[in-house]
CSV table of C-alpha atoms and ligand atoms in Angstrom, one decimal:
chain,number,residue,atom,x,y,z
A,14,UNK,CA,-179.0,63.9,-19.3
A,15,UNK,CA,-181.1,63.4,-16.1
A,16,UNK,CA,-181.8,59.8,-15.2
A,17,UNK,CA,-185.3,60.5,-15.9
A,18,UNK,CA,-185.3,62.3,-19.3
A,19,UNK,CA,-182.3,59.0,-20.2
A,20,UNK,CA,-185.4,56.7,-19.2
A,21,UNK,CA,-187.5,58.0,-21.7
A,22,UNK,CA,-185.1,58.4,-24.4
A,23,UNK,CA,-184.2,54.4,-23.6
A,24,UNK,CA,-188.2,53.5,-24.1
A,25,UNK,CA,-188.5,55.4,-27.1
A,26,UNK,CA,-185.4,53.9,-28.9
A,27,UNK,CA,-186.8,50.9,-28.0
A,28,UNK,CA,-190.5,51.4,-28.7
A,29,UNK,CA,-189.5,52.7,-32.7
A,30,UNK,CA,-188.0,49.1,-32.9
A,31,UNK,CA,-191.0,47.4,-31.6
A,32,UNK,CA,-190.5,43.7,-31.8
A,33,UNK,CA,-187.6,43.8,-33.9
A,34,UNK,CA,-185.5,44.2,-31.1
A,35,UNK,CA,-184.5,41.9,-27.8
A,36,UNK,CA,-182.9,43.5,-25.0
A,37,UNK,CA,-181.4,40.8,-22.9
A,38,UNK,CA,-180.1,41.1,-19.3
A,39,UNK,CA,-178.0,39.0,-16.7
A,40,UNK,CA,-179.4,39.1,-13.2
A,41,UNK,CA,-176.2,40.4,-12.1
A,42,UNK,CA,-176.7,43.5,-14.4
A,43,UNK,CA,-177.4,47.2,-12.6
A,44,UNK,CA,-181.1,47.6,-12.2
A,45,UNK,CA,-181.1,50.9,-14.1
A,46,UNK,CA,-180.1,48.3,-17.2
A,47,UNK,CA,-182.2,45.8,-15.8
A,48,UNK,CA,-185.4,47.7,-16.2
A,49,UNK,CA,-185.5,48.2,-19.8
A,50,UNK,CA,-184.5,44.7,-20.4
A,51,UNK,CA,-187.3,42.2,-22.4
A,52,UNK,CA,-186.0,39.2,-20.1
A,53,UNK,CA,-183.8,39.2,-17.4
A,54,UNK,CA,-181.9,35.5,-16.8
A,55,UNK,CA,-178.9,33.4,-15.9
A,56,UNK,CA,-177.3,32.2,-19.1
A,57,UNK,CA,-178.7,29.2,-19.7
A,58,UNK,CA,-182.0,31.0,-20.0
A,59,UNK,CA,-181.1,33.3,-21.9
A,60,UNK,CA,-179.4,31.2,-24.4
A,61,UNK,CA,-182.5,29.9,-25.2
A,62,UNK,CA,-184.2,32.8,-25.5
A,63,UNK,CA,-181.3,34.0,-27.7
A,64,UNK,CA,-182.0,30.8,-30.1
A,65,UNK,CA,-185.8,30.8,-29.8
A,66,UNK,CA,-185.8,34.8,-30.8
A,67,UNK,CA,-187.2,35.9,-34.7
A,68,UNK,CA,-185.9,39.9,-33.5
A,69,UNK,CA,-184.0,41.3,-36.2
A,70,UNK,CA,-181.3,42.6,-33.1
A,71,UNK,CA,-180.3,40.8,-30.0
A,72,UNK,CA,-178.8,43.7,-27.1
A,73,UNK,CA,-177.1,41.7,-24.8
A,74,UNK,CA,-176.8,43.3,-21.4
A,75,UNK,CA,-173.7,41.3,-19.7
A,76,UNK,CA,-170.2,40.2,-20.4
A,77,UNK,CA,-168.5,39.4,-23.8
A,78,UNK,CA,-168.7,35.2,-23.8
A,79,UNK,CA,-173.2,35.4,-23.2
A,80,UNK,CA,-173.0,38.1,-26.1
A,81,UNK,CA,-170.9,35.7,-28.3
A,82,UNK,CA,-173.2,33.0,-27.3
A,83,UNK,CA,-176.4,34.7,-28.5
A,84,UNK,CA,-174.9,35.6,-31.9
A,85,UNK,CA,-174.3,31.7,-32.6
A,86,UNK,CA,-177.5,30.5,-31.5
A,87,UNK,CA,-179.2,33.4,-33.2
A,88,UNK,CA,-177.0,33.9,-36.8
A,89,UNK,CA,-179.4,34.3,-39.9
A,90,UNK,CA,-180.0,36.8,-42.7
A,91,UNK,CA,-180.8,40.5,-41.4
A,92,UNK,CA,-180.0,39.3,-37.9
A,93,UNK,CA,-177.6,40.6,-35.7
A,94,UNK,CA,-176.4,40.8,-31.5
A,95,UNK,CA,-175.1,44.0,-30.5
A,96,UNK,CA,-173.5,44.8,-26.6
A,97,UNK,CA,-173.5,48.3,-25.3
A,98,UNK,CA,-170.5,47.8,-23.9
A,99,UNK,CA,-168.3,45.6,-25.9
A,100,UNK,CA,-165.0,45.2,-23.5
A,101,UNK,CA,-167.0,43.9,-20.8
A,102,UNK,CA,-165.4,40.7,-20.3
A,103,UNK,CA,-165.5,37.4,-17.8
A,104,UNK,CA,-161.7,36.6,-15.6
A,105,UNK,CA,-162.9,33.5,-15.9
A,106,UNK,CA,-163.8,32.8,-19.0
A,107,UNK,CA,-160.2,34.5,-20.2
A,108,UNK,CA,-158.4,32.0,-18.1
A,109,UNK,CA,-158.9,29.2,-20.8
A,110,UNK,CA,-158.2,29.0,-24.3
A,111,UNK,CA,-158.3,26.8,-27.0
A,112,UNK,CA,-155.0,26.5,-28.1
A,113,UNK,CA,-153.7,25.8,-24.0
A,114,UNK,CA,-156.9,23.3,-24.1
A,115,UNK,CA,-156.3,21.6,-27.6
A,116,UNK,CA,-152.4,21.3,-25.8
A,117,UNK,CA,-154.2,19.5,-22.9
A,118,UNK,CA,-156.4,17.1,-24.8
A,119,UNK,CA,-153.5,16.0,-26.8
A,120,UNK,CA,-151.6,15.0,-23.5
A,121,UNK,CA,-154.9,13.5,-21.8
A,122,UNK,CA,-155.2,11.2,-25.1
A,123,UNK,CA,-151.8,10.2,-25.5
A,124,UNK,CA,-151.2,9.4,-22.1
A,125,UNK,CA,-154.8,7.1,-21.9
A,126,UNK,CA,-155.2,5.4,-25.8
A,127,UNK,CA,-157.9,3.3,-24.7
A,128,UNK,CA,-159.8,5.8,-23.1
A,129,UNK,CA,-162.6,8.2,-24.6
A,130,UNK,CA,-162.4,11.7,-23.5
A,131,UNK,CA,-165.1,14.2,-23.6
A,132,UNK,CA,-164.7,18.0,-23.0
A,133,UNK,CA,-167.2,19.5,-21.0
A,134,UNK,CA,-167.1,23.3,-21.0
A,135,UNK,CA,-168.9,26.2,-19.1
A,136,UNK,CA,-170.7,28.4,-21.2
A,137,UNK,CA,-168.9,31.4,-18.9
A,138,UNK,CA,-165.9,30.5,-21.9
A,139,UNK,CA,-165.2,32.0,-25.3
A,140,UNK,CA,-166.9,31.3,-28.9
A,141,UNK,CA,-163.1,29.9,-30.0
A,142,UNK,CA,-163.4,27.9,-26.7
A,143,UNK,CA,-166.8,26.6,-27.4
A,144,UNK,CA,-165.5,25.7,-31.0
A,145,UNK,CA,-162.8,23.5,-29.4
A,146,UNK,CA,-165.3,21.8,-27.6
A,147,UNK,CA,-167.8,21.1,-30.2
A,148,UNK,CA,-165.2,19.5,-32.5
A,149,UNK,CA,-164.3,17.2,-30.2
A,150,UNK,CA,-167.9,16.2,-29.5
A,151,UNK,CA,-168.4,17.5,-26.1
A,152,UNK,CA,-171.3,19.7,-24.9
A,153,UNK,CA,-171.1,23.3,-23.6
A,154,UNK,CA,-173.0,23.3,-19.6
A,155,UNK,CA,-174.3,26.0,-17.2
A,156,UNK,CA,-174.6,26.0,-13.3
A,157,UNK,CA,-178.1,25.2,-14.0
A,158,UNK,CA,-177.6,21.7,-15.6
A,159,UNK,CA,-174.0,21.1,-15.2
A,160,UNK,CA,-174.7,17.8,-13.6
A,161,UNK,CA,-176.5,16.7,-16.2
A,162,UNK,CA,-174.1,17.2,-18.9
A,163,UNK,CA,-171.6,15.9,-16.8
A,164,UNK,CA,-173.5,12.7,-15.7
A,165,UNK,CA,-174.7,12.0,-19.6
A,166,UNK,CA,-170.9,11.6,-20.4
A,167,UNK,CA,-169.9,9.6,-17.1
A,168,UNK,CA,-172.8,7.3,-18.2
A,169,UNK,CA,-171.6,6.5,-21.7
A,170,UNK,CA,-167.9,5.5,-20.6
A,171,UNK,CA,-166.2,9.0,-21.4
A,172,UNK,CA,-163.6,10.8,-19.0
A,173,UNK,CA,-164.3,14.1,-18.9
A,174,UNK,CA,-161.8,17.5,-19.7
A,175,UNK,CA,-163.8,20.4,-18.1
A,176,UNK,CA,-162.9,23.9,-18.2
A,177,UNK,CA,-162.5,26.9,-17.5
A,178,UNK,CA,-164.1,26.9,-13.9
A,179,UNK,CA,-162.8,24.3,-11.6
A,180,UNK,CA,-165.3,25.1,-8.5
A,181,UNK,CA,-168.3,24.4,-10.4
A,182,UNK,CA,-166.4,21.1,-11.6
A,183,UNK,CA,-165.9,20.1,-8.0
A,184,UNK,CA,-169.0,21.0,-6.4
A,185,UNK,CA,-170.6,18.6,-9.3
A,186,UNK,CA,-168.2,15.8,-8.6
A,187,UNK,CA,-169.2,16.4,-4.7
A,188,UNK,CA,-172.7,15.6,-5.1
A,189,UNK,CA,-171.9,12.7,-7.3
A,190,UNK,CA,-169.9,11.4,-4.7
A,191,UNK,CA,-167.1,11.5,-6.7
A,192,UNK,CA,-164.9,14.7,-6.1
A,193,UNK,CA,-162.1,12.0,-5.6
A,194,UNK,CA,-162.1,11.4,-9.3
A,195,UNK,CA,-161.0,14.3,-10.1
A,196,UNK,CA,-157.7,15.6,-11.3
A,197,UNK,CA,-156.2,20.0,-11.2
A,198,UNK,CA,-154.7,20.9,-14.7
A,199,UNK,CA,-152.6,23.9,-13.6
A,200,UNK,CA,-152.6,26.3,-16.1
A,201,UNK,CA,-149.5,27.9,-17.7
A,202,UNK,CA,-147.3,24.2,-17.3
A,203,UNK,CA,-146.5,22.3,-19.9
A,204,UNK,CA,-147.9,18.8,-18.2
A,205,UNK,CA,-150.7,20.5,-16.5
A,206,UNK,CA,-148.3,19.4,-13.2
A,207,UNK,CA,-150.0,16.1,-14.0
A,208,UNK,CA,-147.9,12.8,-14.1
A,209,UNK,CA,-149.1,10.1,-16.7
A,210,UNK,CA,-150.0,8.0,-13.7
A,211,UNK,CA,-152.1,10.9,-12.5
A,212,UNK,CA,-153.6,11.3,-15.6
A,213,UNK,CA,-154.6,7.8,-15.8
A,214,UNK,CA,-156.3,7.7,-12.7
A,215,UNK,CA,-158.5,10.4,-13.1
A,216,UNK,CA,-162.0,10.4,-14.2
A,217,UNK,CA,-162.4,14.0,-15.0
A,218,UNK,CA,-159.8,16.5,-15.4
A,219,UNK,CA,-160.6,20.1,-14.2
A,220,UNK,CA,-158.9,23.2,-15.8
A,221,UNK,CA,-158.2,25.3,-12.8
A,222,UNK,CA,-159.7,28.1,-13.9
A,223,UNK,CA,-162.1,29.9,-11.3
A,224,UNK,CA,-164.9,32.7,-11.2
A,225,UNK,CA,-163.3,35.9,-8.9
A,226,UNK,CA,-166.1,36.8,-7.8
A,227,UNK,CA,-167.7,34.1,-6.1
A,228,UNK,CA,-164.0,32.3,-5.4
A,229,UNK,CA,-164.0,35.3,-3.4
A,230,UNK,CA,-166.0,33.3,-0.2
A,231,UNK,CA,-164.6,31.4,2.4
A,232,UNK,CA,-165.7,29.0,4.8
A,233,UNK,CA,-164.4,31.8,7.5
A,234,UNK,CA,-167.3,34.2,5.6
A,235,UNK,CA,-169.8,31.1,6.5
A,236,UNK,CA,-168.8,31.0,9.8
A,237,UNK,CA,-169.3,34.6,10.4
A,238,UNK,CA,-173.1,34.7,8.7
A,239,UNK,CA,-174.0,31.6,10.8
A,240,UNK,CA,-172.9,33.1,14.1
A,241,UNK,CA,-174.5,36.9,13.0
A,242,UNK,CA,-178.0,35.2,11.6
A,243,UNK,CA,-178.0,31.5,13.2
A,244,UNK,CA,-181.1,29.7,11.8
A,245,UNK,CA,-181.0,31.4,8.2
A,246,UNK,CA,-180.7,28.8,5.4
A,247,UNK,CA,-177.7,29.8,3.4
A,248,UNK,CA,-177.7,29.8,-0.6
A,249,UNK,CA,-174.8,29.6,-2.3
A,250,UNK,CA,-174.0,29.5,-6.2
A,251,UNK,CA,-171.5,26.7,-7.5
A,252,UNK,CA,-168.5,28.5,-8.8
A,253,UNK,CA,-168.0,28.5,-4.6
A,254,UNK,CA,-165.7,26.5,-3.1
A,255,UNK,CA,-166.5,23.1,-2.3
A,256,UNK,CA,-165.3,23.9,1.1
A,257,UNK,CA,-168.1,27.0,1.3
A,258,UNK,CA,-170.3,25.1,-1.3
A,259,UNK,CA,-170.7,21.9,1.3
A,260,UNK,CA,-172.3,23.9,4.2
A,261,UNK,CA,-174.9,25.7,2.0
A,262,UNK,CA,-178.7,24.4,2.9
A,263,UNK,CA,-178.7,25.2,-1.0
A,264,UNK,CA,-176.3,25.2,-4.0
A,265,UNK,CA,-177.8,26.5,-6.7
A,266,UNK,CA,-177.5,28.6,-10.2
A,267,UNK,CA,-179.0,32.4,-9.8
A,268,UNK,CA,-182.4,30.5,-11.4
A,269,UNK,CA,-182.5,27.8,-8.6
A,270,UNK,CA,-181.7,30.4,-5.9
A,271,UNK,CA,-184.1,32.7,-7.4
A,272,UNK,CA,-186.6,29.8,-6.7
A,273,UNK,CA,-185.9,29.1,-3.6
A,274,UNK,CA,-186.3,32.7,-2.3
A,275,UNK,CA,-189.6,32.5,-4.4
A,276,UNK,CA,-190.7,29.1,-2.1
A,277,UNK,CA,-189.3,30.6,1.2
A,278,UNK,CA,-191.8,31.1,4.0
A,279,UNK,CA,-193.0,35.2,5.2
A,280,UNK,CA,-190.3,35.9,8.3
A,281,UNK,CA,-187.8,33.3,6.5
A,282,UNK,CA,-184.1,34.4,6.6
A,283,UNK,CA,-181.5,33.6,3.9
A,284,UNK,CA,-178.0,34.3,3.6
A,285,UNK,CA,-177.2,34.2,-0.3
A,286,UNK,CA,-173.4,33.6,-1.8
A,287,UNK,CA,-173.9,35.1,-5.1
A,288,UNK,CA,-172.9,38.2,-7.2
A,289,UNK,CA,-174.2,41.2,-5.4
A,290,UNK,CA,-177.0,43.1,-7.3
A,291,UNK,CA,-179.0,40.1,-7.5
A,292,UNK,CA,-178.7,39.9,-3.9
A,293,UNK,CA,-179.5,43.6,-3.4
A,294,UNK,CA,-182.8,43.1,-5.7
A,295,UNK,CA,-184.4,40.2,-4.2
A,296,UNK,CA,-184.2,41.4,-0.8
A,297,UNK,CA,-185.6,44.7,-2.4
A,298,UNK,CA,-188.7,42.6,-4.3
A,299,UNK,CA,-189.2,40.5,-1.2
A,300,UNK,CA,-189.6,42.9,2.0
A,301,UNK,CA,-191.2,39.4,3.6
A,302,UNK,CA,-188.0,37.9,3.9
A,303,UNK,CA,-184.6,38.3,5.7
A,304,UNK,CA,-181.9,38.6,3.2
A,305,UNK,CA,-178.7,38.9,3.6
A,306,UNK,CA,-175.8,38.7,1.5
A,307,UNK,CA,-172.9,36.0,2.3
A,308,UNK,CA,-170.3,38.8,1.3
A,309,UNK,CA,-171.2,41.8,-0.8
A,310,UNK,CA,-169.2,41.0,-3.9
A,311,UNK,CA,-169.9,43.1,-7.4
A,312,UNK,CA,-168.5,41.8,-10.3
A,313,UNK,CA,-167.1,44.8,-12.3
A,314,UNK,CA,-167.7,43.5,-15.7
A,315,UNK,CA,-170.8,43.5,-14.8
A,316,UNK,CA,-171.6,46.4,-13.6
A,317,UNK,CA,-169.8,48.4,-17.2
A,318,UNK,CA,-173.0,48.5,-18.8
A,319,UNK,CA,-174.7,51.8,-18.1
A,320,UNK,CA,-177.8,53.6,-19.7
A,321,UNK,CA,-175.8,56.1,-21.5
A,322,UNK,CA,-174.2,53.2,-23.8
A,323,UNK,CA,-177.5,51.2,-24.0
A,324,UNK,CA,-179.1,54.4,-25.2
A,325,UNK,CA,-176.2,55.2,-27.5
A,326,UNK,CA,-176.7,51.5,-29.0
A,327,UNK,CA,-180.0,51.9,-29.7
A,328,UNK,CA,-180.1,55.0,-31.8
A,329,UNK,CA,-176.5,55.5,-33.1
A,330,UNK,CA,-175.9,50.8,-33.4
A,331,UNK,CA,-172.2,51.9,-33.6
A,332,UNK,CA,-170.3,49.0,-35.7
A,333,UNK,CA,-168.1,48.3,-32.6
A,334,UNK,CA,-170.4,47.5,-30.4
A,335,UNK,CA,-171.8,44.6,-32.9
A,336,UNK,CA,-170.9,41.1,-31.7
A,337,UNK,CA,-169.8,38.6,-34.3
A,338,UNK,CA,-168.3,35.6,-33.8
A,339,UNK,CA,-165.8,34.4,-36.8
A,340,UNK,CA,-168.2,32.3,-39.3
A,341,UNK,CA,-165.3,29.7,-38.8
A,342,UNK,CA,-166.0,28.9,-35.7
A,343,UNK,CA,-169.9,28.9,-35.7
A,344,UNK,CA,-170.6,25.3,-36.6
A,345,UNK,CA,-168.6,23.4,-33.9
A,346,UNK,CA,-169.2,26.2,-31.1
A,347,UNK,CA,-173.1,25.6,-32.1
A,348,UNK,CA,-172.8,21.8,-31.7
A,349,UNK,CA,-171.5,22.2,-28.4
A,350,UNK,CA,-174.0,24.2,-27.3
A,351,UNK,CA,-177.0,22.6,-29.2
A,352,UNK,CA,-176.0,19.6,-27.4
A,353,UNK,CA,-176.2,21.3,-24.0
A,354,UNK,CA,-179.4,22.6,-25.3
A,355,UNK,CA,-180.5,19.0,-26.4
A,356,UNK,CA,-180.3,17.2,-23.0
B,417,SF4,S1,-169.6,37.0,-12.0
B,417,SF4,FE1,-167.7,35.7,-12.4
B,417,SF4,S2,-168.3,34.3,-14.0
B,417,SF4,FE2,-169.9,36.0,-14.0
B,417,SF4,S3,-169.1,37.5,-15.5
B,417,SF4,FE3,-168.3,38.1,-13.5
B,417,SF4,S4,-166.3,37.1,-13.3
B,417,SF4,FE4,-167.3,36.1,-15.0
């Protein structure tokens, strides 16, 4: 089908439905995808449109884990979140799971019995994940309010287990002035390659976990946008490297760099370290500005969702591409991120 005529057929699928349906899409979604979308966010935003939503069907444009998030927040009679793509995944999220984190938390406790622990984990992580982290009464977090979830546990006395993404960990620690504090669980050992001694000194542990796409930059990709555009502020988003993250003029989640390209000046010029489409669209919308990207990096996930399986969802809702998450694990995945939600 032409792109045109598979425009159309997308708006009228979608027009039958009316406001039954939500199409939902991440900012790092194509922008064929991105244009029949009812809201386009970063996850936390869309998590609460996801729970604030009456539409009988939730389409989540994105990867697996936001999908799985909608369908908790969302659950009720007649309601259901489909994904035209169901296999599209997150690397990162896939590099935790519950059982290697349940492992953990029993060797954090046992080697601390006067301490309280708190786990702390990245949306970007699966519903079983979530469920871990609700039932041991720690909150779920995004890039967008990381710090705050982190902080509202420092505050209260806890030490902190937080997975899966170890960048976004550090980079909050760093502007706590606290990136000391904190100690690497190495996946795939039995001891996390932590002595008890370690273990004990450590505020916060981080799973090392890490997003590929935006590990991806180095301070030697800095180093090369400041010499080809000196005087552009550069924008990076926190599952960088501290390393990268520290030299930023801005570290931010796609919402707060969204905002600052919104604020910036006619003539300003911004290098940006974040997933690429989003890069490539706002220096599309904004022909005022000089944007550049750090390093064009796609993320492949991403980028599975095309309009022939968005169209194919919408008129043939084949069973596999529903997204349920097991009823078992609804309650404490919910608590963890209602709690997010809450602060
Ligand atoms: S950009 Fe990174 S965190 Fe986001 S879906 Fe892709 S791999 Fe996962």
């Amino acid at each position: 089908m032409a792109d045109e005529a598979l425009f159309g057929a997308i708006e009228r699928a979608r027009a039958e439905w009316g406001g039954r349906l939500l199409i939902l899409g991440h900012h790092y979604q194509p922008s064929e995808i991105v244009a029949h979308c009812d809201a386009v966010g970063d996850s936390l935003e869309l998590s609460r449109l996801a729970a604030a939503s009456r539409a009988e069907r939730i389409v989540f444009c994105g990867v697996r884990f936001m999908a799985e998030t909608a369908d908790i927040l969302s659950r009720g009679p007649g309601r259901s979140v489909w994904m035209p793509v169901p296999q599209a995944g997150c690397p990162m999220a896939d590099m935790a799971t519950a059982d290697a984190l349940e492992a953990a938390w029993g060797r954090l406790c046992a080697a601390t019995p006067k301490a309280k622990w708190a786990p702390v984990v990245y949306v970007n992580s699966s519903a079983e994940v979530k469920a871990f982290c609700g039932r041991h009464g720690g909150a779920a977090c995004t890039s967008g309010n990381g710090r705050r979830v982190v902080e509202h546990f420092l505050a209260r006395g806890f030490r902190i287990l937080f997975a899966p993404d170890q960048h976004l960990c550090t980079n909050i620690m760093r502007t706590l002035g606290r990136e000391g504090e904190v100690a690497l669980w190495h996946r795939g050992t039995a001891d996390g390659g932590l002595s008890e001694a370690r273990i004990r000194a450590a505020t916060l542990v981080a799973w090392d976990g890490c997003c590929p796409i935006h590990a991806g930059f180095t301070p030697g990709d800095v180093a090369a946008a400041r010499a080809a555009h000196p005087g552009a502020e550069l924008l990076i988003h926190p599952e960088a490297p501290s390393p990268v993250a520290a030299q930023a003029e801005h570290v931010g989640s796609t919402k707060a760099i969204i905002e600052v390209v919104s604020r910036a000046e006619p003539g300003a010029e911004l290098v940006i370290g974040t997933e690429d489409r989003l890069v490539r669209r706002l220096a599309a919308a904004n022909g005022h500005l000089r944007i550049h990207p750090l390093r064009p990096i796609l993320c492949a996930d991403m980028g599975r969702t095309t309009p022939e399986a968005l169209l194919r969802t919408l008129t043939e809702w084949p069973e596999a591409c529903r997204v349920r998450v097991d009823d078992a694990l609804v309650p404490d995945a919910r608590a963890s991120v209602e709690r997010m939600l809450a602060l």
